[in-house]
């Protein structure tokens, strides 16, 4: 994939320019790609003499705690002294990684938007980037932001600029955002990138195990419980599964942030199921994750009915109704979206 040369030359001015204060920010409920891409990009900028802080709105899941340099990440919600806000306010450049809508960062978003002097750079792979950034690197053709960051660093400084720690961080993003290299957005370039990392000593089984085989007993039991609750239906020939989890149910399994990550993928291991949705009750709303395969577009579904969005085969949204009301509404939406009566 070609990187836009105008944007690249503007980026060069920042990277090779006079040392400055730079914030690298990523999304709420940060995942492997958000953290991996941000930490690697921040390390790259520091290697050019810049003063860089990496910020996320809230905590990351415990199975990512081992990631190189994760202790340098600033959690905006935990910053009671306002040091992070002060750094953001005085930043000359703000890089937004793995999301494109600053409005979705809540309190952190307001702090970022209050800095009207900074240059804003978007490095992302979600659909529909809004206007307002000064420099754009964004295309849904990239399977992860980490893969895009890898390409950017190579275009700027060459592959040797990616050290072992950066490589590990970027690999986590490439692996997790592609469902361990199984989703439909894989490319030969991605596997060539992985090959280059392996040649330089990246230990894939170790990283895979650290991410995917590091859960608690409670988490595995919650998964079993959730799968037992799975409901399935067919609407005009499309097989759909959904799972609901209430706050009280989560509490019973000592729920920790990140525990439900990936649950939504399991129903798609059933043949003839094309769409999977999980509804997770939180204090203020119901968080909805959607996955699909083939032509079923859950990004549009999330956008039209649940004020959300994402990618064609992986999206999310919210509902402010009660859980039973949300499910009734959801089933009605399915009938409308797929065009006919339930079977
Ligand atoms: P997840 O189910 O992993 O939380 O999210 C899947 C995808 O949907 C991610 O790419 C994420 O950015 C997107 N997504 C999740 N929630 C929302 C939302 O409320 N609004 C939009 N526009 N995208 C979302
Ligand atoms: Mn991503």
Short mmCIF file of C-alpha atoms and ligand atoms in Angstrom, two decimals:
data_model
loop_
_atom_site.label_atom_id
_atom_site.label_comp_id
_atom_site.label_asym_id
_atom_site.label_seq_id
_atom_site.Cartn_x
_atom_site.Cartn_y
_atom_site.Cartn_z
CA UNK A 1 0.00 0.00 0.00
CA UNK A 2 1.32 3.42 -0.95
CA UNK A 3 1.62 6.00 1.79
CA UNK A 4 0.55 9.45 0.64
CA UNK A 5 3.72 11.38 -0.23
CA UNK A 6 2.40 14.83 0.80
CA UNK A 7 1.39 13.57 4.20
CA UNK A 8 4.67 11.69 4.50
CA UNK A 9 6.73 14.80 3.83
CA UNK A 10 4.74 16.72 6.45
CA UNK A 11 5.35 13.88 8.88
CA UNK A 12 9.09 14.02 8.09
CA UNK A 13 9.11 17.68 9.11
CA UNK A 14 7.82 16.70 12.53
CA UNK A 15 9.93 13.57 13.06
CA UNK A 16 13.23 15.10 11.84
CA UNK A 17 12.43 18.61 13.03
CA UNK A 18 13.48 20.32 16.25
CA UNK A 19 12.75 18.23 19.37
CA UNK A 20 9.26 18.97 20.62
CA UNK A 21 6.59 17.84 23.07
CA UNK A 22 4.38 15.16 21.58
CA UNK A 23 1.29 13.35 22.90
CA UNK A 24 0.39 9.97 21.45
CA UNK A 25 -3.18 9.12 22.34
CA UNK A 26 -5.31 6.05 21.78
CA UNK A 27 -8.85 4.90 22.47
CA UNK A 28 -11.03 4.04 25.48
CA UNK A 29 -10.80 0.41 26.63
CA UNK A 30 -7.45 0.15 24.84
CA UNK A 31 -6.74 -3.16 23.14
CA UNK A 32 -3.57 -4.82 21.86
CA UNK A 33 -3.52 -2.73 18.71
CA UNK A 34 -4.15 0.58 20.47
CA UNK A 35 -1.36 -0.05 22.98
CA UNK A 36 1.07 -1.82 20.65
CA UNK A 37 0.92 0.85 17.97
CA UNK A 38 1.10 3.75 20.47
CA UNK A 39 4.06 2.39 22.45
CA UNK A 40 6.05 1.61 19.31
CA UNK A 41 5.27 4.98 17.72
CA UNK A 42 6.19 6.81 20.93
CA UNK A 43 9.49 4.88 21.12
CA UNK A 44 10.24 5.83 17.51
CA UNK A 45 9.55 9.52 18.18
CA UNK A 46 11.73 9.44 21.33
CA UNK A 47 14.58 7.95 19.28
CA UNK A 48 14.50 11.24 17.34
CA UNK A 49 14.89 13.31 20.49
CA UNK A 50 11.27 14.29 21.12
CA UNK A 51 9.66 14.36 24.55
CA UNK A 52 6.73 11.99 24.25
CA UNK A 53 3.88 10.84 26.48
CA UNK A 54 1.58 8.02 25.52
CA UNK A 55 -1.95 8.45 26.90
CA UNK A 56 -5.08 6.28 27.02
CA UNK A 57 -8.39 7.22 28.70
CA UNK A 58 -8.66 4.21 31.01
CA UNK A 59 -6.89 1.00 32.03
CA UNK A 60 -5.85 -1.80 29.72
CA UNK A 61 -6.67 -5.52 30.21
CA UNK A 62 -4.38 -7.47 32.57
CA UNK A 63 -3.22 -9.89 29.88
CA UNK A 64 -1.40 -7.02 28.16
CA UNK A 65 0.57 -6.05 31.30
CA UNK A 66 3.71 -7.80 30.03
CA UNK A 67 3.97 -5.62 26.89
CA UNK A 68 7.34 -3.83 26.59
CA UNK A 69 7.33 -0.33 28.16
CA UNK A 70 3.66 -0.51 29.11
CA UNK A 71 4.55 1.05 32.48
CA UNK A 72 5.25 4.31 30.63
CA UNK A 73 1.64 4.51 29.46
CA UNK A 74 -0.36 7.23 31.20
CA UNK A 75 -3.89 6.33 32.23
CA UNK A 76 -5.84 9.60 32.04
CA UNK A 77 -8.52 8.48 34.52
CA UNK A 78 -5.89 7.63 37.16
CA UNK A 79 -4.05 10.93 36.85
CA UNK A 80 -5.33 12.85 39.88
CA UNK A 81 -2.61 15.52 39.81
CA UNK A 82 -3.42 16.75 36.32
CA UNK A 83 0.14 16.14 35.07
CA UNK A 84 -1.09 14.32 31.98
CA UNK A 85 -3.59 17.08 31.18
CA UNK A 86 -0.80 19.67 31.57
CA UNK A 87 1.43 17.74 29.19
CA UNK A 88 -1.35 17.44 26.62
CA UNK A 89 -2.12 21.17 26.88
CA UNK A 90 1.49 22.07 26.16
CA UNK A 91 2.04 19.51 23.38
CA UNK A 92 3.05 20.80 20.00
CA UNK A 93 1.92 17.68 18.16
CA UNK A 94 -0.85 15.22 19.02
CA UNK A 95 -0.91 11.84 17.29
CA UNK A 96 -4.24 9.98 17.42
CA UNK A 97 -3.72 6.25 16.95
CA UNK A 98 -6.25 3.47 16.33
CA UNK A 99 -9.37 5.68 16.53
CA UNK A 100 -10.51 8.71 14.61
CA UNK A 101 -13.24 10.35 16.65
CA UNK A 102 -11.89 12.50 19.52
CA UNK A 103 -15.47 12.93 20.83
CA UNK A 104 -15.42 9.30 21.94
CA UNK A 105 -12.63 9.87 24.48
CA UNK A 106 -14.90 11.63 27.00
CA UNK A 107 -12.89 13.74 29.50
CA UNK A 108 -9.62 13.14 27.70
CA UNK A 109 -11.22 14.29 24.44
CA UNK A 110 -12.10 17.67 25.97
CA UNK A 111 -8.54 18.18 27.19
CA UNK A 112 -7.19 17.31 23.75
CA UNK A 113 -9.61 19.55 21.91
CA UNK A 114 -8.79 22.45 24.23
CA UNK A 115 -5.27 22.46 22.77
CA UNK A 116 -5.91 24.46 19.62
CA UNK A 117 -2.23 25.15 18.95
CA UNK A 118 -1.09 21.59 18.39
CA UNK A 119 -0.81 19.90 15.01
CA UNK A 120 -3.05 16.85 14.86
CA UNK A 121 -1.98 13.71 13.05
CA UNK A 122 -4.25 10.72 12.49
CA UNK A 123 -2.76 7.21 12.21
CA UNK A 124 -5.67 4.78 12.04
CA UNK A 125 -7.52 2.11 10.08
CA UNK A 126 -11.19 2.78 10.85
CA UNK A 127 -13.81 3.92 8.36
CA UNK A 128 -14.99 7.52 7.89
CA UNK A 129 -12.19 9.66 9.35
CA UNK A 130 -13.64 13.07 10.26
CA UNK A 131 -12.22 16.36 9.04
CA UNK A 132 -10.04 18.43 11.30
CA UNK A 133 -6.69 16.63 11.35
CA UNK A 134 -3.65 18.31 9.82
CA UNK A 135 -2.07 15.10 8.55
CA UNK A 136 -3.81 11.83 7.70
CA UNK A 137 -2.58 8.25 7.50
CA UNK A 138 -5.74 6.19 7.48
CA UNK A 139 -7.23 3.39 5.42
CA UNK A 140 -9.43 0.42 6.33
CA UNK A 141 -7.14 -1.58 4.02
CA UNK A 142 -4.68 -1.83 6.93
CA UNK A 143 -5.66 -4.75 9.13
CA UNK A 144 -4.29 -2.99 12.20
CA UNK A 145 -2.88 0.39 13.19
CA UNK A 146 0.25 -1.46 14.29
CA UNK A 147 0.77 -2.69 10.73
CA UNK A 148 0.39 0.88 9.47
CA UNK A 149 2.89 2.15 12.07
CA UNK A 150 5.33 -0.55 10.95
CA UNK A 151 4.99 0.68 7.34
CA UNK A 152 5.42 4.30 8.40
CA UNK A 153 8.60 3.63 10.37
CA UNK A 154 10.00 1.62 7.44
CA UNK A 155 9.17 4.44 5.03
CA UNK A 156 10.89 6.99 7.27
CA UNK A 157 13.93 5.25 8.71
CA UNK A 158 13.97 1.72 7.27
CA UNK A 159 13.25 -1.63 8.87
CA UNK A 160 16.35 -1.60 11.10
CA UNK A 161 14.77 1.25 13.12
CA UNK A 162 12.31 -1.25 14.58
CA UNK A 163 14.01 -2.77 17.61
CA UNK A 164 12.93 -5.93 19.46
CA UNK A 165 10.59 -4.13 21.85
CA UNK A 166 8.92 -2.12 19.12
CA UNK A 167 8.60 -5.29 17.05
CA UNK A 168 6.90 -7.11 19.92
CA UNK A 169 4.49 -4.27 20.53
CA UNK A 170 3.61 -4.00 16.86
CA UNK A 171 3.20 -7.76 16.50
CA UNK A 172 0.65 -7.83 19.35
CA UNK A 173 -1.48 -5.31 17.44
CA UNK A 174 -1.15 -7.19 14.13
CA UNK A 175 -2.05 -10.48 15.81
CA UNK A 176 -4.97 -9.33 17.94
CA UNK A 177 -6.66 -7.07 15.36
CA UNK A 178 -6.68 -9.86 12.78
CA UNK A 179 -8.07 -12.48 15.19
CA UNK A 180 -4.68 -14.21 15.22
CA UNK A 181 -4.32 -13.81 11.44
CA UNK A 182 -7.72 -15.23 10.55
CA UNK A 183 -9.93 -12.29 9.50
CA UNK A 184 -10.74 -11.31 5.94
CA UNK A 185 -8.42 -8.29 5.80
CA UNK A 186 -5.12 -10.19 5.60
CA UNK A 187 -2.58 -9.24 2.96
CA UNK A 188 0.68 -10.66 1.60
CA UNK A 189 2.37 -7.49 2.92
CA UNK A 190 1.26 -8.34 6.44
CA UNK A 191 2.79 -11.82 6.29
CA UNK A 192 5.97 -10.37 4.79
CA UNK A 193 6.12 -8.00 7.76
CA UNK A 194 5.67 -10.90 10.17
CA UNK A 195 8.37 -12.83 8.27
CA UNK A 196 10.74 -9.88 8.69
CA UNK A 197 10.03 -9.81 12.43
CA UNK A 198 10.60 -13.58 12.74
CA UNK A 199 13.90 -13.26 10.88
CA UNK A 200 14.95 -10.75 13.48
CA UNK A 201 14.16 -13.10 16.36
CA UNK A 202 10.55 -12.43 17.30
CA UNK A 203 9.28 -15.36 19.39
CA UNK A 204 5.70 -15.85 18.15
CA UNK A 205 4.71 -18.80 20.42
CA UNK A 206 5.83 -16.80 23.46
CA UNK A 207 3.84 -13.72 22.51
CA UNK A 208 0.81 -15.78 21.50
CA UNK A 209 0.84 -17.52 24.85
CA UNK A 210 1.28 -14.28 26.81
CA UNK A 211 -1.81 -12.81 25.12
CA UNK A 212 -4.12 -15.78 24.63
CA UNK A 213 -3.15 -18.22 27.41
CA UNK A 214 -2.89 -15.90 30.36
CA UNK A 215 -6.44 -15.70 31.67
CA UNK A 216 -7.82 -16.29 35.16
CA UNK A 217 -9.95 -19.30 36.14
CA UNK A 218 -12.91 -16.94 36.61
CA UNK A 219 -12.58 -15.64 33.07
CA UNK A 220 -12.65 -19.12 31.55
CA UNK A 221 -15.69 -20.02 33.70
CA UNK A 222 -17.42 -16.81 32.62
CA UNK A 223 -16.77 -17.77 28.99
CA UNK A 224 -18.40 -21.18 29.55
CA UNK A 225 -21.35 -19.51 31.27
CA UNK A 226 -21.75 -16.94 28.49
CA UNK A 227 -21.63 -19.57 25.74
CA UNK A 228 -24.29 -21.60 27.54
CA UNK A 229 -26.55 -18.54 27.39
CA UNK A 230 -26.09 -18.07 23.65
CA UNK A 231 -29.35 -17.61 21.73
CA UNK A 232 -29.55 -18.33 18.01
CA UNK A 233 -32.08 -17.35 15.37
CA UNK A 234 -32.39 -17.11 11.61
CA UNK A 235 -33.72 -14.04 9.86
CA UNK A 236 -34.33 -14.40 6.15
CA UNK A 237 -31.63 -17.06 5.87
CA UNK A 238 -28.98 -15.28 7.97
CA UNK A 239 -27.90 -17.19 11.07
CA UNK A 240 -27.48 -14.91 14.08
CA UNK A 241 -26.30 -15.56 17.63
CA UNK A 242 -26.41 -13.27 20.62
CA UNK A 243 -25.28 -13.35 24.23
CA UNK A 244 -26.28 -11.08 27.09
CA UNK A 245 -24.33 -10.51 30.30
CA UNK A 246 -25.77 -8.49 33.17
CA UNK A 247 -23.67 -6.64 35.73
CA UNK A 248 -24.68 -9.08 38.50
CA UNK A 249 -23.62 -12.04 36.37
CA UNK A 250 -20.24 -10.44 35.69
CA UNK A 251 -19.77 -9.77 39.40
CA UNK A 252 -20.33 -13.44 40.21
CA UNK A 253 -17.26 -14.23 38.11
CA UNK A 254 -15.16 -11.39 39.59
CA UNK A 255 -15.17 -9.62 36.25
CA UNK A 256 -12.08 -7.62 35.36
CA UNK A 257 -11.73 -5.34 32.39
CA UNK A 258 -10.79 -7.35 29.31
CA UNK A 259 -12.34 -10.61 30.57
CA UNK A 260 -15.10 -10.56 27.95
CA UNK A 261 -12.76 -9.69 25.09
CA UNK A 262 -13.09 -12.24 22.29
CA UNK A 263 -16.30 -13.84 23.62
CA UNK A 264 -18.22 -12.46 20.66
CA UNK A 265 -16.06 -14.43 18.23
CA UNK A 266 -16.97 -17.90 19.54
CA UNK A 267 -20.51 -18.12 18.08
CA UNK A 268 -18.99 -17.65 14.62
CA UNK A 269 -17.27 -21.04 15.04
CA UNK A 270 -20.74 -22.53 14.42
CA UNK A 271 -21.35 -23.30 10.76
CA UNK A 272 -24.27 -21.34 9.30
CA UNK A 273 -23.96 -18.53 11.82
CA UNK A 274 -23.00 -15.27 10.10
CA UNK A 275 -23.47 -12.65 12.77
CA UNK A 276 -22.66 -12.65 16.47
CA UNK A 277 -23.55 -9.99 19.00
CA UNK A 278 -22.79 -9.63 22.70
CA UNK A 279 -24.61 -7.22 25.02
CA UNK A 280 -22.71 -6.36 28.18
CA UNK A 281 -24.43 -4.34 30.88
CA UNK A 282 -22.35 -1.58 32.47
CA UNK A 283 -23.39 1.01 35.03
CA UNK A 284 -24.56 3.59 32.50
CA UNK A 285 -25.36 1.74 29.30
CA UNK A 286 -25.18 -1.56 27.46
CA UNK A 287 -22.00 -2.09 25.49
CA UNK A 288 -22.59 -3.95 22.25
CA UNK A 289 -19.98 -5.82 20.22
CA UNK A 290 -20.82 -7.22 16.82
CA UNK A 291 -18.94 -9.62 14.53
CA UNK A 292 -19.84 -11.15 11.19
CA UNK A 293 -18.41 -13.06 8.32
CA UNK A 294 -18.72 -12.69 4.59
CA UNK A 295 -21.10 -10.07 3.26
CA UNK A 296 -22.98 -9.34 6.48
CA UNK A 297 -22.09 -5.71 7.28
CA UNK A 298 -22.21 -5.16 11.04
CA UNK A 299 -20.60 -1.73 10.80
CA UNK A 300 -23.69 -0.35 9.07
CA UNK A 301 -25.94 -2.27 11.46
CA UNK A 302 -24.17 -0.73 14.47
CA UNK A 303 -24.30 2.72 12.90
CA UNK A 304 -27.97 2.63 11.93
CA UNK A 305 -29.39 1.07 15.11
CA UNK A 306 -26.89 1.56 17.95
CA UNK A 307 -25.10 4.85 17.27
CA UNK A 308 -21.83 3.02 16.68
CA UNK A 309 -19.65 1.83 13.85
CA UNK A 310 -16.34 0.12 13.18
CA UNK A 311 -15.43 -2.27 10.40
CA UNK A 312 -17.65 -4.35 8.11
CA UNK A 313 -17.03 -7.55 10.08
CA UNK A 314 -16.31 -6.08 13.54
CA UNK A 315 -18.18 -3.20 15.07
CA UNK A 316 -19.58 -1.84 18.29
CA UNK A 317 -22.24 0.43 19.68
CA UNK A 318 -24.23 1.33 22.78
CA UNK A 319 -27.78 1.11 24.07
CA UNK A 320 -29.24 3.28 26.81
CA UNK A 321 -32.39 1.15 27.15
CA UNK A 322 -32.73 -1.68 29.70
CA UNK A 323 -31.38 -5.05 28.66
CA UNK A 324 -34.81 -6.65 27.88
CA UNK A 325 -35.85 -3.55 25.93
CA UNK A 326 -32.56 -3.59 24.07
CA UNK A 327 -33.07 -7.23 23.03
CA UNK A 328 -36.63 -6.57 21.84
CA UNK A 329 -35.37 -3.60 19.84
CA UNK A 330 -32.42 -5.65 18.50
CA UNK A 331 -34.70 -8.41 17.21
CA UNK A 332 -36.91 -5.83 15.52
CA UNK A 333 -33.82 -4.25 13.91
CA UNK A 334 -32.69 -7.66 12.63
CA UNK A 335 -36.04 -8.15 10.88
CA UNK A 336 -35.79 -4.72 9.33
CA UNK A 337 -32.12 -5.05 8.35
CA UNK A 338 -32.35 -8.52 6.84
CA UNK A 339 -35.72 -7.82 5.31
CA UNK A 340 -38.02 -10.61 6.45
CA UNK A 341 -39.63 -12.49 9.30
CA UNK A 342 -37.68 -14.59 11.81
CA UNK A 343 -37.62 -18.34 11.35
P1 LIG B 1 -15.11 -4.09 20.04
O1 LIG B 1 -16.27 -4.99 19.81
O2 LIG B 1 -13.83 -4.84 19.98
O3 LIG B 1 -15.26 -3.21 21.20
O4 LIG B 1 -15.08 -3.10 18.79
C1 LIG B 1 -14.99 -3.59 17.47
C2 LIG B 1 -14.78 -2.44 16.53
O5 LIG B 1 -15.91 -1.58 16.54
C3 LIG B 1 -13.59 -1.59 16.85
O6 LIG B 1 -12.92 -1.35 15.64
C4 LIG B 1 -14.13 -0.32 17.41
O7 LIG B 1 -13.40 0.77 17.03
C5 LIG B 1 -15.52 -0.23 16.82
N1 LIG B 1 -16.44 0.32 17.81
C6 LIG B 1 -16.75 -0.20 19.02
N2 LIG B 1 -17.65 0.58 19.66
C7 LIG B 1 -17.92 1.62 18.83
C8 LIG B 1 -18.77 2.78 18.92
O8 LIG B 1 -19.48 3.00 19.91
N3 LIG B 1 -18.75 3.63 17.85
C9 LIG B 1 -18.00 3.41 16.73
N4 LIG B 1 -18.04 4.30 15.72
N5 LIG B 1 -17.19 2.33 16.62
C10 LIG B 1 -17.15 1.46 17.65
MN1 LIG B 2 -7.08 -1.43 15.61
#
